[in-house]
Amino acid sequence: MSYMLPHLHNGWQVDQAILSEEDRVLVIRFGHDWDPTCMKMDEVLYSIAEKVKNFAVIYLVDITEVPDFNKMYELYDPCTAMFFFRNKHIMIDLGTGNNNKINWIIEDKQEMIDIVETVYRGARKGRGLVVSPKDYSTKYRY
Amino acid sequence: MSKRKVTFEDGNGELDLEDDGLSKKAVSGPGSRFKGKHSLDSDEEDEGDGAESSKYNILDTDDVEGQEGATIDYDEGVSITPFNLEEEMQEGHFDSEGNYFIKKETQIRDNWLDNIDWVRIKEQPFKKKKKGLAAKRKRRAGDEDEAEEEKQREEQQADQEEEEEEEVEPAEDPLASLTQLQLTEAVVELLQPGETVATALRRLGGLSGRKKAKLREDKDPPDEPNRDTEKLDRLTALADRLVGSGMFEIYQQTYEKLAHMMKSMTSKRPAVEQKRSGGGEEEGDELDMFGDKFDEKVGEKSENKDEEDKRVSDEVLWEYKWENEEKSEIYGPFTSEQMQGWVDEGYFSSGVYCRRVDQGGSQFYNSKRIDFDLYT
């Protein structure tokens, strides 16, 4: 479903997307369209895109096409999802030890919606760190 | 026999012995020793003193020993004060204990106070100043009459001002009754497509043409800016009201954004932009048909939006159970405020499993990871 979601093709577009969105959370998936992990992630993201479109917008970024952020955000996993709101990176306490990103597949759509919504509500209230409703410390394994 | 020539009490006695016919008045007041004094104290006769002196036992300067007459007035440019009580006796009196009382009339009275224009004073931040003046005046011993006058003046001015203030307030009421939606609607009416509120204010204020005029190097005379004062005032007032009601970014909102916001705010009504519908009606039947279809489309869209908007905008209700098992009883629904209150009280100290009511069969989350404050 990668073709259904909008892509950003260079660093400038990514910056513009982050800067221009005033009312909604930005969910950016960094990875490759052909990677199986990303494909599953994109599937989930696409399925929730319509439901969260009032408070979130989802973009896909190919990290080979746009290597600008690889070092900055430490994008060394096959698939990474990060959240931005009003030009600020929002951190999520997922219980995994890494609060900056989601670097595994969250299969459950409702969980994903809940996470995005929690990020939205927290960011709207000015928080830079929100706590995800579910603890992923035991489920996630390298 | 006392050294003193004529003492206050003894004087009475002596005088009485000498002449019984003397009235008590002459005896009791300081005037009884009139002839006995060396100085010009005759000038200090005061009506009030007659009564007071019997209380305070006024000291006569003759009782004070060691006084000397004035010698030289100036010694190398420095004025010399004579070593006696003549000056002090002019301005007041001593009692037998040696306390000095200044006479009322010799209070220093600044002439400029008589010339104050109280109307102008009133315009300044007056409350503090007023208190100061009246209070200060009171403190000056004996200056009570003048202080009362001032107080009366101040009270009158305060009354006048209260009347003025009451007149000003009713004028602001018309806009106060509108809801945020109505205010937004009114703002949208005043904007043009693609404009922000700030740009519209500039346009209505008539300032938009200047930059372009400079670029043209004044070859063409700049167009006369249309300053629509009425619209400008109205837009300013509306925007101000909206800021006051919580919409802080109103000045940067564009026409399109506000229209979108209005659509989402009016859930039932199909949101038809007035300008478009106005254009449709003018141009004939064909476009009317389009207008109908457009209404339907927009109606559907707004309904869809409502369902999703409810997720983030309406009140969130929660249900919970004490253990994460299927059999556990579910309690609810409760508002986010209630849940947050219970968490704060420690009622859910070990965490309960809760979920939002509108999510149906979703899994239960531990309440410790949920911040109910976000949903209030």
Short mmCIF file of C-alpha atoms in Angstrom, two decimals:
data_model
loop_
_atom_site.label_atom_id
_atom_site.label_comp_id
_atom_site.label_asym_id
_atom_site.label_seq_id
_atom_site.Cartn_x
_atom_site.Cartn_y
_atom_site.Cartn_z
CA MET A 1 0.00 0.00 0.00
CA SER A 2 2.99 2.23 -0.20
CA TYR A 3 1.72 3.73 -3.40
CA MET A 4 -1.41 5.00 -1.70
CA LEU A 5 0.40 7.15 0.80
CA PRO A 6 2.19 10.35 -0.17
CA HIS A 7 5.97 10.27 -0.49
CA LEU A 8 8.53 12.95 0.18
CA HIS A 9 11.43 12.89 -2.24
CA ASN A 10 14.00 15.23 -0.83
CA GLY A 11 15.10 16.87 2.37
CA TRP A 12 13.47 20.16 1.52
CA GLN A 13 10.10 18.51 1.09
CA VAL A 14 10.44 16.80 4.43
CA ASP A 15 11.28 20.10 6.10
CA GLN A 16 8.40 21.84 4.39
CA ALA A 17 5.99 19.14 5.43
CA ILE A 18 7.11 19.40 9.03
CA LEU A 19 6.95 23.19 9.05
CA SER A 20 3.70 23.66 7.22
CA GLU A 21 1.44 21.40 9.20
CA GLU A 22 -0.05 23.52 11.99
CA ASP A 23 -2.93 21.52 13.30
CA ARG A 24 -2.02 17.91 12.75
CA VAL A 25 0.60 15.44 13.82
CA LEU A 26 3.04 14.33 11.16
CA VAL A 27 3.75 10.64 11.02
CA ILE A 28 6.79 9.95 8.85
CA ARG A 29 7.82 6.44 7.98
CA PHE A 30 11.49 6.24 7.07
CA GLY A 31 12.44 3.13 5.14
CA HIS A 32 12.05 1.54 1.74
CA ASP A 33 8.89 0.71 -0.12
CA TRP A 34 10.24 -2.72 -1.05
CA ASP A 35 11.27 -3.75 2.43
CA PRO A 36 8.90 -6.36 3.96
CA THR A 37 8.88 -4.65 7.35
CA CYS A 38 8.01 -1.37 5.75
CA MET A 39 5.38 -2.98 3.61
CA LYS A 40 3.57 -4.28 6.65
CA MET A 41 3.98 -1.00 8.42
CA ASP A 42 2.64 0.86 5.38
CA GLU A 43 -0.33 -1.46 5.32
CA VAL A 44 -1.25 -0.55 8.85
CA LEU A 45 -0.57 3.12 8.26
CA TYR A 46 -2.71 3.24 5.19
CA SER A 47 -5.59 1.51 6.92
CA ILE A 48 -5.65 4.12 9.66
CA ALA A 49 -4.88 7.11 7.43
CA GLU A 50 -8.49 7.89 6.75
CA LYS A 51 -9.53 7.58 10.36
CA VAL A 52 -6.84 9.84 11.76
CA LYS A 53 -6.79 12.36 8.94
CA ASN A 54 -8.33 15.04 11.12
CA PHE A 55 -5.46 15.05 13.53
CA ALA A 56 -2.63 13.31 11.70
CA VAL A 57 -1.08 13.10 8.26
CA ILE A 58 1.20 10.28 7.12
CA TYR A 59 4.17 10.55 4.79
CA LEU A 60 6.66 7.99 3.52
CA VAL A 61 10.34 8.73 3.00
CA ASP A 62 12.83 6.51 1.22
CA ILE A 63 16.06 6.70 3.19
CA THR A 64 18.18 5.97 0.14
CA GLU A 65 16.53 8.72 -1.84
CA VAL A 66 16.70 11.08 1.13
CA PRO A 67 19.78 10.27 3.18
CA ASP A 68 19.75 13.68 4.91
CA PHE A 69 18.16 12.46 8.10
CA ASN A 70 19.85 9.11 8.51
CA LYS A 71 22.52 10.32 10.84
CA MET A 72 20.41 12.89 12.62
CA TYR A 73 17.66 10.50 13.56
CA GLU A 74 19.83 7.38 13.61
CA LEU A 75 17.77 5.66 10.96
CA TYR A 76 19.55 2.32 10.94
CA ASP A 77 16.51 0.08 11.17
CA PRO A 78 14.65 -1.28 8.16
CA CYS A 79 11.56 0.70 9.16
CA THR A 80 11.22 3.69 11.44
CA ALA A 81 8.19 5.81 12.26
CA MET A 82 8.59 9.21 13.87
CA PHE A 83 6.15 11.83 15.03
CA PHE A 84 6.32 15.59 14.60
CA PHE A 85 4.03 18.37 15.64
CA ARG A 86 4.53 22.03 14.82
CA ASN A 87 8.14 21.59 13.90
CA LYS A 88 8.89 19.66 17.05
CA HIS A 89 9.81 16.01 17.36
CA ILE A 90 7.46 14.32 19.82
CA MET A 91 8.85 11.49 21.91
CA ILE A 92 6.82 8.51 23.07
CA ASP A 93 7.55 6.34 26.02
CA LEU A 94 6.92 2.93 24.54
CA GLY A 95 8.75 0.99 27.21
CA THR A 96 11.41 -0.13 24.76
CA GLY A 97 14.09 2.25 25.90
CA ASN A 98 14.02 4.28 22.70
CA ASN A 99 11.55 7.10 23.00
CA ASN A 100 12.30 8.71 19.68
CA LYS A 101 10.75 6.33 17.20
CA ILE A 102 8.83 3.18 16.54
CA ASN A 103 11.17 0.76 14.78
CA TRP A 104 9.03 -2.37 14.63
CA ILE A 105 5.68 -3.26 13.19
CA ILE A 106 2.63 -2.53 15.26
CA GLU A 107 0.13 -4.94 13.85
CA ASP A 108 -2.97 -3.78 15.65
CA LYS A 109 -4.61 -0.84 13.91
CA GLN A 110 -6.40 0.31 17.02
CA GLU A 111 -3.15 0.42 18.93
CA MET A 112 -1.63 2.52 16.20
CA ILE A 113 -4.58 4.90 16.23
CA ASP A 114 -4.34 5.17 19.98
CA ILE A 115 -0.66 5.98 19.80
CA VAL A 116 -1.20 8.64 17.15
CA GLU A 117 -4.06 10.11 19.12
CA THR A 118 -2.07 10.19 22.33
CA VAL A 119 0.73 11.96 20.50
CA TYR A 120 -1.75 14.47 19.11
CA ARG A 121 -3.38 15.22 22.44
CA GLY A 122 -0.12 15.46 24.28
CA ALA A 123 1.52 17.63 21.67
CA ARG A 124 -1.47 19.92 21.58
CA LYS A 125 -1.04 20.42 25.30
CA GLY A 126 2.57 21.29 24.80
CA ARG A 127 4.15 18.04 25.95
CA GLY A 128 7.30 16.86 24.25
CA LEU A 129 6.98 13.35 25.65
CA VAL A 130 3.85 11.26 25.82
CA VAL A 131 3.27 7.79 27.22
CA SER A 132 1.88 5.18 24.90
CA PRO A 133 -1.18 3.40 26.26
CA LYS A 134 0.46 0.04 25.79
CA ASP A 135 3.80 -1.07 27.08
CA TYR A 136 5.92 -2.70 24.39
CA SER A 137 8.88 -3.64 26.50
CA THR A 138 8.20 -7.38 26.50
CA LYS A 139 6.86 -7.78 23.01
CA TYR A 140 9.60 -6.09 21.12
CA ARG A 141 12.75 -7.98 20.48
CA TYR A 142 15.77 -7.02 18.39
CA MET B 1 7.39 83.56 99.21
CA SER B 2 7.85 82.55 95.62
CA LYS B 3 10.46 84.13 93.38
CA ARG B 4 7.93 84.64 90.68
CA LYS B 5 6.25 87.86 90.43
CA VAL B 6 2.86 86.62 89.63
CA THR B 7 2.20 82.96 89.23
CA PHE B 8 -0.80 81.49 87.59
CA GLU B 9 -2.55 80.24 90.68
CA ASP B 10 -1.03 82.66 93.04
CA GLY B 11 -1.83 85.41 90.67
CA ASN B 12 -5.46 84.59 91.05
CA GLY B 13 -5.14 84.77 94.74
CA GLU B 14 -3.24 87.97 94.76
CA LEU B 15 -5.50 89.64 92.35
CA ASP B 16 -8.50 88.49 94.25
CA LEU B 17 -7.08 89.97 97.38
CA GLU B 18 -6.46 93.22 95.70
CA ASP B 19 -9.66 93.58 93.80
CA ASP B 20 -12.66 91.35 94.22
CA GLY B 21 -14.44 92.99 91.39
CA LEU B 22 -12.24 91.47 88.73
CA SER B 23 -14.19 89.07 86.57
CA LYS B 24 -13.04 85.50 86.47
CA LYS B 25 -12.48 85.68 82.79
CA ALA B 26 -9.79 88.16 83.12
CA VAL B 27 -8.27 86.17 85.87
CA SER B 28 -8.33 82.73 84.31
CA GLY B 29 -6.88 83.48 80.93
CA PRO B 30 -3.36 84.38 80.08
CA GLY B 31 -4.65 87.84 79.69
CA SER B 32 -4.59 88.10 83.44
CA ARG B 33 -0.88 88.56 83.27
CA PHE B 34 -0.98 90.87 80.39
CA LYS B 35 0.76 93.65 82.09
CA GLY B 36 3.36 91.39 83.52
CA LYS B 37 4.85 90.32 80.23
CA HIS B 38 7.77 91.95 78.54
CA SER B 39 7.13 90.85 74.99
CA LEU B 40 4.55 91.34 72.36
CA ASP B 41 2.55 88.38 73.58
CA SER B 42 -0.61 90.43 73.59
CA ASP B 43 -0.95 89.53 69.95
CA GLU B 44 -1.44 85.87 70.63
CA GLU B 45 -4.84 86.21 72.24
CA ASP B 46 -6.90 83.36 70.92
CA GLU B 47 -10.43 82.46 71.75
CA GLY B 48 -9.75 78.77 71.94
CA ASP B 49 -6.89 79.26 74.27
CA GLY B 50 -9.10 80.69 76.94
CA ALA B 51 -10.77 77.36 77.45
CA GLU B 52 -7.69 75.27 76.85
CA SER B 53 -5.33 77.10 79.03
CA SER B 54 -7.17 76.12 82.15
CA LYS B 55 -6.68 72.50 81.13
CA TYR B 56 -3.09 72.66 80.07
CA ASN B 57 -1.67 75.02 82.62
CA ILE B 58 0.00 77.32 80.21
CA LEU B 59 3.51 78.21 80.95
CA ASP B 60 4.33 81.81 81.08
CA THR B 61 7.59 82.88 79.63
CA ASP B 62 8.41 84.71 82.76
CA ASP B 63 8.53 81.42 84.56
CA VAL B 64 11.34 80.31 82.38
CA GLU B 65 14.59 81.43 83.75
CA GLY B 66 17.67 82.39 81.91
CA GLN B 67 16.13 84.20 79.02
CA GLU B 68 18.10 86.92 77.44
CA GLY B 69 17.14 89.73 75.23
CA ALA B 70 18.17 89.87 71.61
CA THR B 71 21.70 91.04 71.07
CA ILE B 72 23.04 91.14 67.55
CA ASP B 73 21.13 89.80 64.58
CA TYR B 74 23.97 88.72 62.38
CA ASP B 75 27.47 87.62 63.15
CA GLU B 76 29.54 87.41 59.99
CA GLY B 77 26.54 86.64 57.85
CA VAL B 78 25.11 83.99 60.19
CA SER B 79 21.80 84.99 61.76
CA ILE B 80 21.75 84.71 65.52
CA THR B 81 18.62 83.54 67.27
CA PRO B 82 18.08 85.33 70.58
CA PHE B 83 18.14 83.12 73.65
CA ASN B 84 14.54 83.54 74.66
CA LEU B 85 11.11 82.16 73.93
CA GLU B 86 9.65 85.17 72.22
CA GLU B 87 9.41 83.63 68.75
CA GLU B 88 7.95 80.41 70.07
CA MET B 89 5.37 82.22 72.13
CA GLN B 90 4.22 84.00 69.01
CA GLU B 91 3.46 80.76 67.26
CA GLY B 92 1.97 78.75 70.11
CA HIS B 93 2.08 78.11 73.79
CA PHE B 94 3.82 75.89 76.33
CA ASP B 95 2.04 74.04 79.07
CA SER B 96 3.38 73.66 82.57
CA GLU B 97 5.15 70.45 81.66
CA GLY B 98 7.03 72.16 78.88
CA ASN B 99 5.08 70.68 75.93
CA TYR B 100 4.72 73.04 73.04
CA PHE B 101 1.47 73.49 71.13
CA ILE B 102 1.42 75.29 67.82
CA LYS B 103 -1.46 77.60 67.14
CA LYS B 104 -3.86 76.59 64.40
CA GLU B 105 -3.80 79.80 62.51
CA THR B 106 -0.10 79.96 62.13
CA GLN B 107 -0.15 76.69 60.20
CA ILE B 108 1.79 77.17 57.07
CA ARG B 109 -0.62 77.27 54.23
CA ASP B 110 0.74 76.89 50.75
CA ASN B 111 -0.88 79.35 48.45
CA TRP B 112 -0.59 77.01 45.53
CA LEU B 113 -3.12 74.69 47.11
CA ASP B 114 -5.75 77.31 46.63
CA ASN B 115 -5.01 77.39 42.95
CA ILE B 116 -5.28 73.70 42.16
CA ASP B 117 -7.60 72.81 39.34
CA TRP B 118 -9.35 69.79 40.87
CA VAL B 119 -10.90 68.80 37.57
CA ARG B 120 -7.50 68.16 36.05
CA ILE B 121 -6.32 66.25 39.07
CA LYS B 122 -9.29 63.97 38.68
CA GLU B 123 -8.04 62.77 35.29
CA GLN B 124 -4.89 61.27 36.77
CA PRO B 125 -4.81 57.92 38.49
CA PHE B 126 -6.54 59.53 41.30
CA LYS B 127 -7.39 57.02 43.96
CA LYS B 128 -3.98 56.78 45.50
CA LYS B 129 -3.29 60.43 45.15
CA LYS B 130 -6.58 61.39 46.69
CA LYS B 131 -6.02 59.29 49.74
CA GLY B 132 -2.58 60.75 50.12
CA LEU B 133 -3.74 64.31 50.04
CA ALA B 134 -6.69 63.86 52.32
CA ALA B 135 -4.73 61.69 54.70
CA LYS B 136 -1.79 64.01 54.76
CA ARG B 137 -4.06 66.90 55.47
CA LYS B 138 -5.59 65.11 58.36
CA ARG B 139 -2.29 64.34 59.86
CA ARG B 140 -1.36 67.92 60.12
CA ALA B 141 -2.47 68.71 63.61
CA GLY B 142 -5.59 70.74 63.61
CA ASP B 143 -6.08 71.01 59.89
CA GLU B 144 -9.32 69.09 60.08
CA ASP B 145 -11.65 71.50 58.41
CA GLU B 146 -9.68 71.64 55.22
CA ALA B 147 -9.29 67.88 55.10
CA GLU B 148 -13.04 67.46 55.32
CA GLU B 149 -13.56 69.89 52.48
CA GLU B 150 -11.19 67.94 50.31
CA LYS B 151 -12.88 64.66 51.12
CA GLN B 152 -16.21 66.07 50.11
CA ARG B 153 -14.76 67.28 46.85
CA GLU B 154 -13.24 63.89 46.17
CA GLU B 155 -16.48 62.07 46.87
CA GLN B 156 -18.32 64.28 44.45
CA GLN B 157 -15.79 63.57 41.75
CA ALA B 158 -16.00 59.83 42.40
CA ASP B 159 -19.75 59.95 41.96
CA GLN B 160 -19.42 61.77 38.68
CA GLU B 161 -16.98 59.23 37.38
CA GLU B 162 -19.13 56.27 38.32
CA GLU B 163 -21.91 57.70 36.24
CA GLU B 164 -19.59 58.06 33.28
CA GLU B 165 -18.34 54.49 33.53
CA GLU B 166 -21.82 53.03 33.58
CA GLU B 167 -22.63 54.76 30.33
CA VAL B 168 -19.66 53.27 28.53
CA GLU B 169 -20.34 49.61 29.35
CA PRO B 170 -23.66 48.90 27.56
CA ALA B 171 -22.09 49.76 24.20
CA GLU B 172 -20.01 46.55 24.19
CA ASP B 173 -22.88 44.12 24.71
CA PRO B 174 -24.00 43.39 21.13
CA LEU B 175 -20.97 41.26 20.28
CA ALA B 176 -20.74 39.59 23.63
CA SER B 177 -23.76 37.44 22.99
CA LEU B 178 -22.45 35.76 19.84
CA THR B 179 -20.96 32.31 20.00
CA GLN B 180 -17.57 31.48 18.58
CA LEU B 181 -19.25 29.97 15.52
CA GLN B 182 -21.24 33.11 14.85
CA LEU B 183 -18.16 35.25 15.30
CA THR B 184 -16.20 33.04 12.88
CA GLU B 185 -19.05 33.27 10.37
CA ALA B 186 -19.04 37.02 10.57
CA VAL B 187 -15.27 37.11 10.08
CA VAL B 188 -15.50 34.84 7.02
CA GLU B 189 -18.04 37.18 5.49
CA LEU B 190 -15.56 40.02 5.69
CA LEU B 191 -12.63 38.12 4.20
CA GLN B 192 -11.79 37.52 0.56
CA PRO B 193 -10.59 34.14 -0.75
CA GLY B 194 -6.92 33.55 -0.06
CA GLU B 195 -6.69 36.26 2.57
CA THR B 196 -5.73 35.97 6.18
CA VAL B 197 -7.49 38.04 8.80
CA ALA B 198 -4.41 40.25 9.12
CA THR B 199 -4.28 40.85 5.37
CA ALA B 200 -7.97 41.69 5.35
CA LEU B 201 -7.45 44.23 8.11
CA ARG B 202 -4.71 45.83 6.07
CA ARG B 203 -6.90 45.91 3.00
CA LEU B 204 -9.82 47.44 4.83
CA GLY B 205 -7.52 49.90 6.47
CA GLY B 206 -6.37 51.03 3.06
CA LEU B 207 -2.67 50.28 3.37
CA SER B 208 -2.19 47.59 0.73
CA GLY B 209 -1.09 49.71 -2.23
CA ARG B 210 2.04 51.31 -0.83
CA LYS B 211 4.66 48.68 -1.53
CA LYS B 212 3.60 48.37 -5.12
CA ALA B 213 3.70 52.12 -5.59
CA LYS B 214 7.33 52.20 -4.52
CA LEU B 215 8.27 49.46 -6.96
CA ARG B 216 6.63 51.29 -9.83
CA GLU B 217 8.85 54.23 -8.96
CA ASP B 218 5.87 56.49 -8.84
CA LYS B 219 5.35 56.31 -12.58
CA ASP B 220 1.69 55.56 -12.20
CA PRO B 221 -0.20 57.30 -9.49
CA PRO B 222 -1.08 54.72 -6.87
CA ASP B 223 -4.70 53.66 -6.70
CA GLU B 224 -6.69 55.24 -3.97
CA PRO B 225 -6.92 52.72 -1.16
CA ASN B 226 -10.47 51.99 -0.19
CA ARG B 227 -10.62 52.48 3.52
CA ASP B 228 -13.81 50.89 4.67
CA THR B 229 -13.94 52.09 8.23
CA GLU B 230 -17.13 50.33 9.19
CA LYS B 231 -15.96 46.94 7.99
CA LEU B 232 -12.56 47.53 9.49
CA ASP B 233 -14.05 48.27 12.88
CA ARG B 234 -16.33 45.32 12.70
CA LEU B 235 -13.55 42.93 11.71
CA THR B 236 -11.30 44.25 14.43
CA ALA B 237 -13.99 43.81 17.04
CA LEU B 238 -14.82 40.30 15.87
CA ALA B 239 -11.20 39.21 15.78
CA ASP B 240 -10.65 40.65 19.23
CA ARG B 241 -13.67 38.76 20.55
CA LEU B 242 -12.40 35.55 19.05
CA VAL B 243 -9.02 35.95 20.65
CA GLY B 244 -10.78 36.58 23.91
CA SER B 245 -12.80 33.43 23.51
CA GLY B 246 -9.70 31.30 23.01
CA MET B 247 -8.98 31.29 19.29
CA PHE B 248 -5.54 32.79 19.59
CA GLU B 249 -4.39 32.22 16.03
CA ILE B 250 -7.31 34.02 14.42
CA TYR B 251 -5.17 36.70 12.81
CA GLN B 252 -3.18 34.15 10.83
CA GLN B 253 -6.19 32.10 9.77
CA THR B 254 -6.99 32.27 6.09
CA TYR B 255 -10.42 32.52 4.55
CA GLU B 256 -10.26 28.86 3.54
CA LYS B 257 -9.18 27.67 6.93
CA LEU B 258 -11.96 29.53 8.67
CA ALA B 259 -14.50 28.20 6.23
CA HIS B 260 -13.22 24.70 6.91
CA MET B 261 -13.44 25.31 10.64
CA MET B 262 -16.97 26.53 10.30
CA LYS B 263 -17.94 23.44 8.38
CA SER B 264 -16.62 21.24 11.09
CA MET B 265 -18.34 23.31 13.74
CA THR B 266 -21.74 23.19 12.13
CA SER B 267 -22.38 19.47 12.19
CA LYS B 268 -25.90 19.22 10.88
CA ARG B 269 -26.17 22.02 8.40
CA PRO B 270 -24.58 21.49 5.01
CA ALA B 271 -21.91 24.14 4.89
CA VAL B 272 -22.44 26.20 1.79
CA GLU B 273 -20.14 29.11 1.25
CA GLN B 274 -22.23 32.16 0.71
CA LYS B 275 -20.13 33.56 -2.07
CA ARG B 276 -20.35 30.44 -4.16
CA SER B 277 -24.05 30.09 -3.68
CA GLY B 278 -24.49 33.77 -4.51
CA GLY B 279 -22.57 33.29 -7.76
CA GLY B 280 -24.60 30.18 -8.60
CA GLU B 281 -27.91 31.89 -8.25
CA GLU B 282 -26.91 34.76 -10.43
CA GLU B 283 -25.70 32.71 -13.35
CA GLY B 284 -28.77 30.69 -14.06
CA ASP B 285 -30.41 27.32 -13.78
CA GLU B 286 -27.51 25.14 -14.83
CA LEU B 287 -25.37 26.31 -11.98
CA ASP B 288 -28.23 25.95 -9.59
CA MET B 289 -28.13 22.29 -10.32
CA PHE B 290 -24.48 22.21 -9.60
CA GLY B 291 -25.18 24.07 -6.42
CA ASP B 292 -27.57 21.33 -5.27
CA LYS B 293 -25.10 18.60 -5.99
CA PHE B 294 -22.44 20.54 -4.22
CA ASP B 295 -24.68 20.82 -1.17
CA GLU B 296 -25.15 17.09 -1.08
CA LYS B 297 -21.47 16.40 -1.38
CA VAL B 298 -20.56 18.83 1.31
CA GLY B 299 -23.29 17.43 3.48
CA GLU B 300 -21.83 13.97 3.26
CA LYS B 301 -18.32 15.17 3.89
CA SER B 302 -19.31 17.09 6.95
CA GLU B 303 -21.08 14.07 8.36
CA ASN B 304 -18.02 11.92 7.87
CA LYS B 305 -15.86 14.50 9.46
CA ASP B 306 -18.10 14.60 12.46
CA GLU B 307 -17.59 10.98 13.25
CA GLU B 308 -13.88 11.37 13.17
CA ASP B 309 -13.87 14.74 14.84
CA LYS B 310 -15.67 13.24 17.76
CA ARG B 311 -12.60 11.21 18.46
CA VAL B 312 -10.58 14.21 19.34
CA SER B 313 -13.03 16.96 20.13
CA ASP B 314 -15.90 15.58 22.17
CA GLU B 315 -15.91 14.39 25.71
CA VAL B 316 -14.20 11.05 26.17
CA LEU B 317 -15.85 8.43 28.33
CA TRP B 318 -14.02 5.55 29.89
CA GLU B 319 -14.93 2.17 31.25
CA TYR B 320 -12.68 0.06 33.38
CA LYS B 321 -12.32 -3.24 35.12
CA TRP B 322 -10.14 -4.26 37.97
CA GLU B 323 -8.46 -7.18 36.31
CA ASN B 324 -7.65 -7.83 32.73
CA GLU B 325 -9.78 -10.91 32.40
CA GLU B 326 -12.81 -11.40 30.32
CA LYS B 327 -14.99 -12.21 33.25
CA SER B 328 -14.19 -9.10 35.24
CA GLU B 329 -17.00 -6.72 35.69
CA ILE B 330 -16.83 -3.53 33.66
CA TYR B 331 -17.55 -0.26 35.41
CA GLY B 332 -18.46 2.85 33.55
CA PRO B 333 -18.83 4.99 31.64
CA PHE B 334 -17.04 7.74 33.45
CA THR B 335 -15.69 11.04 32.26
CA SER B 336 -12.01 11.72 31.94
CA GLU B 337 -12.18 14.17 34.80
CA GLN B 338 -13.61 11.53 37.08
CA MET B 339 -10.96 9.04 36.11
CA GLN B 340 -8.23 11.57 36.61
CA GLY B 341 -9.64 12.47 40.00
CA TRP B 342 -9.62 8.85 41.12
CA VAL B 343 -6.10 8.38 39.90
CA ASP B 344 -5.01 11.45 41.84
CA GLU B 345 -6.65 10.19 44.99
CA GLY B 346 -4.84 6.91 44.65
CA TYR B 347 -8.00 4.93 44.26
CA PHE B 348 -6.43 3.07 41.35
CA SER B 349 -3.11 2.67 43.08
CA SER B 350 -2.29 -0.66 41.49
CA GLY B 351 -3.72 0.30 38.14
CA VAL B 352 -6.98 -0.73 36.58
CA TYR B 353 -7.58 -1.71 33.03
CA CYS B 354 -9.54 0.86 31.14
CA ARG B 355 -10.53 1.69 27.63
CA ARG B 356 -12.53 4.32 25.85
CA VAL B 357 -16.22 3.64 25.57
CA ASP B 358 -16.41 4.57 21.90
CA GLN B 359 -13.79 2.06 20.89
CA GLY B 360 -15.97 -0.94 21.41
CA GLY B 361 -14.05 -4.14 21.56
CA SER B 362 -10.56 -2.83 21.83
CA GLN B 363 -8.14 -4.02 24.40
CA PHE B 364 -7.94 -2.59 27.86
CA TYR B 365 -4.97 -0.45 28.74
CA ASN B 366 -3.40 -0.10 32.13
CA SER B 367 -4.55 3.12 33.71
CA LYS B 368 -1.03 3.89 34.88
CA ARG B 369 0.07 4.49 31.33
CA ILE B 370 -2.87 6.67 30.47
CA ASP B 371 -2.87 10.36 31.25
CA PHE B 372 -6.53 11.29 31.60
CA ASP B 373 -5.53 14.89 31.74
CA LEU B 374 -4.99 14.81 27.99
CA TYR B 375 -8.64 14.04 27.44
CA THR B 376 -10.03 16.85 29.56
#
